[in-house]
mmCIF file of C-alpha atoms and ligand atoms in Angstrom:
data_model
loop_
_atom_site.group_PDB
_atom_site.id
_atom_site.type_symbol
_atom_site.label_atom_id
_atom_site.label_comp_id
_atom_site.label_asym_id
_atom_site.label_seq_id
_atom_site.Cartn_x
_atom_site.Cartn_y
_atom_site.Cartn_z
ATOM 1 C CA UNK A 11 -14.441 14.443 17.673
ATOM 2 C CA UNK A 12 -15.365 11.328 19.644
ATOM 3 C CA UNK A 13 -15.517 12.164 23.365
ATOM 4 C CA UNK A 14 -16.858 8.934 24.813
ATOM 5 C CA UNK A 15 -14.537 6.066 25.412
ATOM 6 C CA UNK A 16 -14.139 3.529 22.577
ATOM 7 C CA UNK A 17 -15.407 0.087 23.667
ATOM 8 C CA UNK A 18 -13.122 -2.910 24.217
ATOM 9 C CA UNK A 19 -14.762 -4.765 21.307
ATOM 10 C CA UNK A 20 -13.878 -1.900 18.901
ATOM 11 C CA UNK A 21 -10.413 -0.845 20.064
ATOM 12 C CA UNK A 22 -8.993 -4.237 21.008
ATOM 13 C CA UNK A 23 -5.946 -4.118 23.279
ATOM 14 C CA UNK A 24 -3.945 -7.045 24.640
ATOM 15 C CA UNK A 25 -3.428 -7.440 28.419
ATOM 16 C CA UNK A 26 -0.042 -5.704 27.853
ATOM 17 C CA UNK A 27 -1.842 -2.666 26.360
ATOM 18 C CA UNK A 28 -0.834 -3.403 22.758
ATOM 19 C CA UNK A 29 -3.067 -2.983 19.701
ATOM 20 C CA UNK A 30 -4.540 -6.384 18.786
ATOM 21 C CA UNK A 31 -3.332 -7.332 15.287
ATOM 22 C CA UNK A 32 -0.028 -5.453 15.151
ATOM 23 C CA UNK A 33 0.845 -6.347 18.765
ATOM 24 C CA UNK A 34 2.448 -2.924 19.270
ATOM 25 C CA UNK A 35 2.344 -0.337 22.054
ATOM 26 C CA UNK A 36 2.219 3.359 21.077
ATOM 27 C CA UNK A 37 5.827 3.917 22.191
ATOM 28 C CA UNK A 38 7.014 1.130 19.853
ATOM 29 C CA UNK A 39 6.020 2.879 16.600
ATOM 30 C CA UNK A 40 8.134 5.445 14.730
ATOM 31 C CA UNK A 41 6.526 8.371 12.824
ATOM 32 C CA UNK A 42 8.054 7.132 9.555
ATOM 33 C CA UNK A 43 6.819 3.684 8.566
ATOM 34 C CA UNK A 44 7.873 1.360 5.757
ATOM 35 C CA UNK A 45 5.265 -1.258 4.892
ATOM 36 C CA UNK A 46 6.155 -4.491 3.109
ATOM 37 C CA UNK A 47 3.831 -7.332 2.114
ATOM 38 C CA UNK A 48 6.075 -10.228 3.049
ATOM 39 C CA UNK A 49 6.970 -10.641 6.767
ATOM 40 C CA UNK A 50 10.302 -12.040 5.529
ATOM 41 C CA UNK A 51 11.045 -8.667 3.925
ATOM 42 C CA UNK A 52 11.061 -6.913 7.330
ATOM 43 C CA UNK A 53 14.613 -8.178 7.997
ATOM 44 C CA UNK A 54 15.645 -7.220 4.459
ATOM 45 C CA UNK A 55 14.926 -3.616 5.508
ATOM 46 C CA UNK A 56 15.953 -3.639 9.180
ATOM 47 C CA UNK A 57 19.337 -5.240 8.448
ATOM 48 C CA UNK A 58 20.334 -1.771 7.191
ATOM 49 C CA UNK A 59 19.265 -0.065 10.454
ATOM 50 C CA UNK A 60 21.929 1.320 12.836
ATOM 51 C CA UNK A 61 20.126 -0.547 15.626
ATOM 52 C CA UNK A 62 16.770 -2.229 16.273
ATOM 53 C CA UNK A 63 14.928 -1.294 19.489
ATOM 54 C CA UNK A 64 11.632 -3.216 18.999
ATOM 55 C CA UNK A 65 10.772 -6.564 17.403
ATOM 56 C CA UNK A 66 7.083 -7.528 17.467
ATOM 57 C CA UNK A 67 5.059 -10.156 15.638
ATOM 58 C CA UNK A 68 1.482 -11.444 15.462
ATOM 59 C CA UNK A 69 0.077 -13.465 12.540
ATOM 60 C CA UNK A 70 1.355 -11.897 9.266
ATOM 61 C CA UNK A 71 2.098 -8.564 10.967
ATOM 62 C CA UNK A 72 5.736 -8.248 11.898
ATOM 63 C CA UNK A 73 7.405 -4.993 13.005
ATOM 64 C CA UNK A 74 10.981 -3.879 13.575
ATOM 65 C CA UNK A 75 11.510 -0.353 14.904
ATOM 66 C CA UNK A 76 14.971 1.163 14.903
ATOM 67 C CA UNK A 77 17.039 3.948 13.412
ATOM 68 C CA UNK A 78 18.534 4.360 9.952
ATOM 69 C CA UNK A 79 21.286 6.997 9.822
ATOM 70 C CA UNK A 80 19.810 8.396 13.032
ATOM 71 C CA UNK A 81 16.186 8.587 11.774
ATOM 72 C CA UNK A 82 13.654 6.491 13.702
ATOM 73 C CA UNK A 83 11.781 4.160 11.326
ATOM 74 C CA UNK A 84 9.355 1.249 11.797
ATOM 75 C CA UNK A 85 9.111 -1.458 9.156
ATOM 76 C CA UNK A 86 5.778 -3.295 9.295
ATOM 77 C CA UNK A 87 4.579 -6.244 7.200
ATOM 78 C CA UNK A 88 0.976 -6.052 6.001
ATOM 79 C CA UNK A 89 0.575 -9.479 4.404
ATOM 80 C CA UNK A 90 -1.258 -9.530 1.086
ATOM 81 C CA UNK A 91 -4.205 -7.447 -0.030
ATOM 82 C CA UNK A 92 -6.502 -4.482 0.594
ATOM 83 C CA UNK A 93 -8.383 -6.118 3.485
ATOM 84 C CA UNK A 94 -5.146 -6.229 5.476
ATOM 85 C CA UNK A 95 -4.514 -2.557 4.658
ATOM 86 C CA UNK A 96 -7.773 -1.726 6.450
ATOM 87 C CA UNK A 97 -6.430 -3.453 9.571
ATOM 88 C CA UNK A 98 -2.900 -2.084 9.415
ATOM 89 C CA UNK A 99 -3.823 1.538 8.684
ATOM 90 C CA UNK A 100 -6.534 1.718 11.334
ATOM 91 C CA UNK A 101 -4.161 0.237 13.922
ATOM 92 C CA UNK A 102 -1.207 2.442 12.926
ATOM 93 C CA UNK A 103 -3.507 5.452 13.248
ATOM 94 C CA UNK A 104 -4.847 4.248 16.616
ATOM 95 C CA UNK A 105 -1.278 3.905 17.912
ATOM 96 C CA UNK A 106 -0.651 7.630 17.422
ATOM 97 C CA UNK A 107 -4.096 9.214 17.577
ATOM 98 C CA UNK A 108 -6.004 7.325 20.283
ATOM 99 C CA UNK A 109 -5.161 7.548 23.967
ATOM 100 C CA UNK A 110 -5.061 3.879 25.021
ATOM 101 C CA UNK A 111 -5.474 4.753 28.739
ATOM 102 C CA UNK A 112 -8.869 6.419 28.485
ATOM 103 C CA UNK A 113 -9.761 5.120 24.988
ATOM 104 C CA UNK A 114 -10.481 8.542 23.513
ATOM 105 C CA UNK A 115 -9.282 10.301 20.368
ATOM 106 C CA UNK A 116 -6.404 12.661 21.131
ATOM 107 C CA UNK A 117 -7.001 16.412 20.744
ATOM 108 C CA UNK A 118 -3.754 16.867 18.825
ATOM 109 C CA UNK A 119 -3.515 14.435 15.921
ATOM 110 C CA UNK A 120 -0.264 13.033 14.510
ATOM 111 C CA UNK A 121 0.344 12.471 10.802
ATOM 112 C CA UNK A 122 2.510 9.500 9.805
ATOM 113 C CA UNK A 123 4.656 9.079 6.685
ATOM 114 C CA UNK A 124 3.946 5.598 5.309
ATOM 115 C CA UNK A 125 6.058 4.196 2.477
ATOM 116 C CA UNK A 126 5.232 0.865 0.829
ATOM 117 C CA UNK A 127 8.128 -1.133 -0.590
ATOM 118 C CA UNK A 128 6.340 -3.808 -2.573
ATOM 119 C CA UNK A 129 6.496 -5.974 -5.652
ATOM 120 C CA UNK A 130 4.357 -5.540 -8.733
ATOM 121 C CA UNK A 131 3.727 -6.666 -12.311
ATOM 122 C CA UNK A 132 4.182 -4.247 -15.210
ATOM 123 C CA UNK A 133 1.455 -4.039 -17.851
ATOM 124 C CA UNK A 134 3.606 -2.471 -20.549
ATOM 125 C CA UNK A 135 6.744 -3.665 -22.342
ATOM 126 C CA UNK A 136 8.276 -0.187 -21.826
ATOM 127 C CA UNK A 137 8.650 -0.934 -18.093
ATOM 128 C CA UNK A 138 10.848 -3.980 -17.956
ATOM 129 C CA UNK A 139 11.348 -6.375 -15.067
ATOM 130 C CA UNK A 140 13.769 -5.125 -12.385
ATOM 131 C CA UNK A 141 12.581 -1.493 -12.867
ATOM 132 C CA UNK A 142 11.486 0.743 -9.998
ATOM 133 C CA UNK A 143 8.059 2.380 -10.233
ATOM 134 C CA UNK A 144 6.460 4.935 -7.941
ATOM 135 C CA UNK A 145 2.653 5.051 -8.013
ATOM 136 C CA UNK A 146 1.437 8.588 -8.784
ATOM 137 C CA UNK A 147 -2.167 7.397 -8.630
ATOM 138 C CA UNK A 148 -3.863 4.179 -7.556
ATOM 139 C CA UNK A 149 -7.015 2.737 -9.121
ATOM 140 C CA UNK A 150 -8.701 0.581 -6.484
ATOM 141 C CA UNK A 151 -10.756 -2.402 -7.582
ATOM 142 C CA UNK A 152 -11.354 -3.418 -3.953
ATOM 143 C CA UNK A 153 -14.281 -2.288 -1.829
ATOM 144 C CA UNK A 154 -12.571 -1.314 1.459
ATOM 145 C CA UNK A 155 -12.906 2.440 0.959
ATOM 146 C CA UNK A 156 -16.614 2.191 0.105
ATOM 147 C CA UNK A 157 -17.395 1.355 3.745
ATOM 148 C CA UNK A 158 -16.132 4.758 4.929
ATOM 149 C CA UNK A 159 -17.783 8.167 4.926
ATOM 150 C CA UNK A 160 -16.078 11.418 3.892
ATOM 151 C CA UNK A 161 -14.454 9.909 0.804
ATOM 152 C CA UNK A 162 -15.787 12.480 -1.699
ATOM 153 C CA UNK A 163 -12.777 14.751 -1.381
ATOM 154 C CA UNK A 164 -10.359 11.802 -1.522
ATOM 155 C CA UNK A 165 -11.498 10.132 -4.748
ATOM 156 C CA UNK A 166 -10.604 11.362 -8.252
ATOM 157 C CA UNK A 167 -14.161 10.883 -9.526
ATOM 158 C CA UNK A 168 -13.668 11.895 -13.195
ATOM 159 C CA UNK A 169 -10.614 9.681 -13.506
ATOM 160 C CA UNK A 170 -12.491 6.685 -12.083
ATOM 161 C CA UNK A 171 -15.543 7.327 -14.278
ATOM 162 C CA UNK A 172 -13.389 7.326 -17.443
ATOM 163 C CA UNK A 173 -11.926 3.996 -16.296
ATOM 164 C CA UNK A 174 -15.392 2.552 -15.607
ATOM 165 C CA UNK A 175 -16.666 3.670 -19.018
ATOM 166 C CA UNK A 176 -13.618 2.391 -20.904
ATOM 167 C CA UNK A 177 -13.616 -1.040 -19.275
ATOM 168 C CA UNK A 178 -17.430 -1.369 -19.410
ATOM 169 C CA UNK A 179 -17.023 -2.284 -15.775
ATOM 170 C CA UNK A 180 -19.139 -5.191 -14.565
ATOM 171 C CA UNK A 181 -21.593 -3.704 -12.018
ATOM 172 C CA UNK A 182 -21.477 -6.977 -10.035
ATOM 173 C CA UNK A 183 -17.907 -5.984 -9.035
ATOM 174 C CA UNK A 184 -17.199 -3.199 -6.563
ATOM 175 C CA UNK A 185 -17.028 0.291 -8.078
ATOM 176 C CA UNK A 186 -13.467 1.307 -9.086
ATOM 177 C CA UNK A 187 -12.080 4.412 -7.391
ATOM 178 C CA UNK A 188 -8.911 6.448 -7.935
ATOM 179 C CA UNK A 189 -6.727 8.182 -5.322
ATOM 180 C CA UNK A 190 -3.588 10.262 -5.851
ATOM 181 C CA UNK A 191 -0.300 9.733 -4.016
ATOM 182 C CA UNK A 192 0.845 12.204 -1.381
ATOM 183 C CA UNK A 193 2.522 14.933 -3.461
ATOM 184 C CA UNK A 194 5.414 15.715 -1.119
ATOM 185 C CA UNK A 195 6.377 12.042 -0.652
ATOM 186 C CA UNK A 196 6.069 11.518 -4.420
ATOM 187 C CA UNK A 197 8.465 14.407 -5.084
ATOM 188 C CA UNK A 198 10.850 13.250 -2.351
ATOM 189 C CA UNK A 199 11.087 9.626 -3.473
ATOM 190 C CA UNK A 200 10.926 9.972 -7.268
ATOM 191 C CA UNK A 201 14.076 10.358 -9.372
ATOM 192 C CA UNK A 202 15.438 9.479 -12.799
ATOM 193 C CA UNK A 203 15.696 5.910 -11.454
ATOM 194 C CA UNK A 204 11.925 5.557 -10.970
ATOM 195 C CA UNK A 205 9.073 5.363 -13.451
ATOM 196 C CA UNK A 206 6.001 7.298 -12.309
ATOM 197 C CA UNK A 207 2.881 5.282 -12.966
ATOM 198 C CA UNK A 208 -0.809 4.589 -12.714
ATOM 199 C CA UNK A 209 -1.202 1.521 -10.518
ATOM 200 C CA UNK A 210 -4.139 -0.875 -10.407
ATOM 201 C CA UNK A 211 -4.833 -2.366 -6.973
ATOM 202 C CA UNK A 212 -6.498 -5.749 -7.428
ATOM 203 C CA UNK A 213 -8.518 -7.828 -4.968
ATOM 204 C CA UNK A 214 -6.839 -11.082 -5.918
ATOM 205 C CA UNK A 215 -3.770 -12.471 -7.648
ATOM 206 C CA UNK A 216 -5.198 -14.893 -10.223
ATOM 207 C CA UNK A 217 -8.677 -14.224 -11.662
ATOM 208 C CA UNK A 218 -8.795 -10.551 -10.614
ATOM 209 C CA UNK A 219 -5.443 -9.978 -12.368
ATOM 210 C CA UNK A 220 -6.462 -11.977 -15.444
ATOM 211 C CA UNK A 221 -4.268 -15.001 -14.688
ATOM 212 C CA UNK A 222 -5.680 -18.332 -15.836
ATOM 213 C CA UNK A 223 -4.462 -21.613 -14.438
ATOM 214 C CA UNK A 224 -7.599 -23.814 -14.466
ATOM 215 C CA UNK A 225 -10.468 -21.474 -13.519
ATOM 216 C CA UNK A 226 -11.871 -19.547 -16.504
ATOM 217 C CA UNK A 227 -12.405 -15.788 -16.402
ATOM 218 C CA UNK A 228 -15.744 -14.044 -16.643
ATOM 219 C CA UNK A 229 -14.230 -11.205 -18.724
ATOM 220 C CA UNK A 230 -11.335 -12.590 -20.752
ATOM 221 C CA UNK A 231 -10.711 -9.155 -22.277
ATOM 222 C CA UNK A 232 -10.332 -7.243 -18.986
ATOM 223 C CA UNK A 233 -6.524 -6.982 -19.119
ATOM 224 C CA UNK A 234 -6.687 -5.825 -22.764
ATOM 225 C CA UNK A 235 -9.114 -3.094 -21.661
ATOM 226 C CA UNK A 236 -6.728 -2.094 -18.864
ATOM 227 C CA UNK A 237 -3.792 -1.780 -21.229
ATOM 228 C CA UNK A 238 -5.763 0.215 -23.836
ATOM 229 C CA UNK A 239 -7.054 2.729 -21.241
ATOM 230 C CA UNK A 240 -5.604 6.237 -21.688
ATOM 231 C CA UNK A 241 -6.031 9.369 -19.617
ATOM 232 C CA UNK A 242 -4.152 12.556 -20.599
ATOM 233 C CA UNK A 243 -2.181 10.253 -22.970
ATOM 234 C CA UNK A 244 -0.976 8.222 -19.951
ATOM 235 C CA UNK A 245 -1.559 4.492 -19.610
ATOM 236 C CA UNK A 246 -1.962 2.113 -16.692
ATOM 237 C CA UNK A 247 1.520 0.896 -15.828
ATOM 238 C CA UNK A 248 1.268 -1.877 -13.248
ATOM 239 C CA UNK A 249 -0.844 -4.074 -10.970
ATOM 240 C CA UNK A 250 -0.459 -5.038 -7.341
ATOM 241 C CA UNK A 251 -2.722 -5.413 -4.307
ATOM 242 C CA UNK A 252 -2.291 -2.601 -1.741
ATOM 243 C CA UNK A 253 -1.544 0.851 -3.219
ATOM 244 C CA UNK A 254 -4.972 2.451 -3.849
ATOM 245 C CA UNK A 255 -6.314 1.261 -0.495
ATOM 246 C CA UNK A 256 -3.218 2.686 1.228
ATOM 247 C CA UNK A 257 -3.691 6.017 -0.539
ATOM 248 C CA UNK A 258 -7.389 6.098 0.395
ATOM 249 C CA UNK A 259 -6.950 5.095 4.048
ATOM 250 C CA UNK A 260 -4.035 7.472 4.576
ATOM 251 C CA UNK A 261 -5.941 10.457 3.142
ATOM 252 C CA UNK A 262 -9.033 9.512 5.180
ATOM 253 C CA UNK A 263 -7.031 9.406 8.425
ATOM 254 C CA UNK A 264 -4.709 12.357 7.709
ATOM 255 C CA UNK A 265 -1.494 10.487 6.968
ATOM 256 C CA UNK A 266 0.854 10.635 3.946
ATOM 257 C CA UNK A 267 1.517 7.544 1.856
ATOM 258 C CA UNK A 268 3.572 6.553 -1.160
ATOM 259 C CA UNK A 269 3.957 3.218 -2.937
ATOM 260 C CA UNK A 270 7.333 2.095 -4.283
ATOM 261 C CA UNK A 271 7.142 -0.910 -6.607
ATOM 262 C CA UNK A 272 9.869 -3.343 -7.604
ATOM 263 C CA UNK A 273 8.660 -4.578 -10.985
ATOM 264 C CA UNK A 274 9.343 -8.306 -10.853
ATOM 265 C CA UNK A 275 6.924 -9.527 -13.558
ATOM 266 C CA UNK A 276 5.995 -8.154 -16.954
ATOM 267 C CA UNK A 277 2.507 -9.230 -17.973
ATOM 268 C CA UNK A 278 2.909 -7.754 -21.484
ATOM 269 C CA UNK A 279 5.963 -9.856 -22.354
ATOM 270 C CA UNK A 280 5.277 -12.780 -19.994
ATOM 271 C CA UNK A 281 8.661 -12.450 -18.278
ATOM 272 C CA UNK A 282 9.642 -12.709 -14.597
ATOM 273 C CA UNK A 283 12.741 -11.291 -12.902
ATOM 274 C CA UNK A 284 15.712 -13.669 -12.801
ATOM 275 C CA UNK A 285 16.774 -12.205 -9.436
ATOM 276 C CA UNK A 286 13.799 -10.546 -7.745
ATOM 277 C CA UNK A 287 15.559 -10.618 -4.340
ATOM 278 C CA UNK A 288 18.310 -8.360 -5.732
ATOM 279 C CA UNK A 289 15.790 -5.940 -7.283
ATOM 280 C CA UNK A 290 13.821 -5.699 -4.010
ATOM 281 C CA UNK A 291 17.060 -5.190 -2.045
ATOM 282 C CA UNK A 292 18.084 -2.383 -4.424
ATOM 283 C CA UNK A 293 14.677 -0.705 -4.043
ATOM 284 C CA UNK A 294 14.988 -0.968 -0.234
ATOM 285 C CA UNK A 295 18.418 0.723 -0.296
ATOM 286 C CA UNK A 296 17.197 3.386 -2.750
ATOM 287 C CA UNK A 297 14.128 4.137 -0.576
ATOM 288 C CA UNK A 298 16.078 4.279 2.703
ATOM 289 C CA UNK A 299 18.563 6.736 1.161
ATOM 290 C CA UNK A 300 15.725 8.928 -0.141
ATOM 291 C CA UNK A 301 13.928 8.906 3.226
ATOM 292 C CA UNK A 302 16.940 10.394 5.030
ATOM 293 C CA UNK A 303 17.853 12.957 2.349
HETATM 294 C C1 R1P B 14 1.246 -10.923 -4.379
HETATM 295 O O1 R1P B 14 2.210 -11.899 -4.603
HETATM 296 C C2 R1P B 14 1.736 -9.842 -3.438
HETATM 297 O O2 R1P B 14 2.919 -9.231 -3.981
HETATM 298 C C3 R1P B 14 2.725 -7.842 -4.192
HETATM 299 C C4 R1P B 14 1.218 -7.678 -4.239
HETATM 300 O O3 R1P B 14 0.805 -6.366 -3.987
HETATM 301 C C5 R1P B 14 0.729 -8.711 -3.251
HETATM 302 O O4 R1P B 14 0.759 -8.245 -1.919
HETATM 303 O O5 R1P B 14 3.288 -7.021 -3.193
HETATM 304 P P1 R1P B 14 4.238 -7.485 -1.973
HETATM 305 O O6 R1P B 14 5.406 -8.223 -2.558
HETATM 306 O O7 R1P B 14 4.650 -6.234 -1.297
HETATM 307 O O8 R1P B 14 3.398 -8.355 -1.054
#
């Protein structure tokens, strides 16, 4: 427990007493949070709210807080990628667990429920575009979590080692890690409408996901190795850019997280959704209904 006050350079607050990147005051955040990558998707969620009490914005981080069927919810955009998840999760945690007046960690900690509604590409032809997929486990190819201590109990070490061995992982890249979803959120949000999958969290969209436009890849067989990986007869289902980092940061800080994916591309068949907006809207409505059940 940190007793001394956290310095202004570490916990950065605006003159209005709001946390720096999210531009939010503690009272403006709900205990249930939906994260979306695209700031434009915030309205796609909050248009279903009964009312909106807070609208805040700074850079790619946009928040609407309101109620949905009486339940207070914040929808927050994270932008793209694991590095932004480090910012968003630390600041969400600070909003509930640090006293901004005296800059100390609160004695009684609050646990948030954080639900990602994102888009993703399927790696298997069995999961077609416009499907919903809930990530039971995330494999992180980013290095955010490696900067933190106390991660031994969070990582699924054997799982990650099998992945490293199978892919003959390039040691110049950061070491892959695996983190499970929060079990109670997984059970609450899964249904016969959702695939349950193993999700790869990439550090980029093109090279790191095996897409070639003009720049050539160092390991042209990486995606083949991903699709041939098996653990307990299960295969990797999809790729995106936030899930594993979210699962790691939320476990590290004592929050619960789940990642809901609208599958809008299929990398196995080369297809892309003809109406991704509709699929994302349907996943938003599905998730909101499940949250209040
Ligand atoms: C890439 O286009 C982005 O889309 C996916 C990836 O995770 C990455 O953030 O999710 P979102 O649509 O939620 O941003």
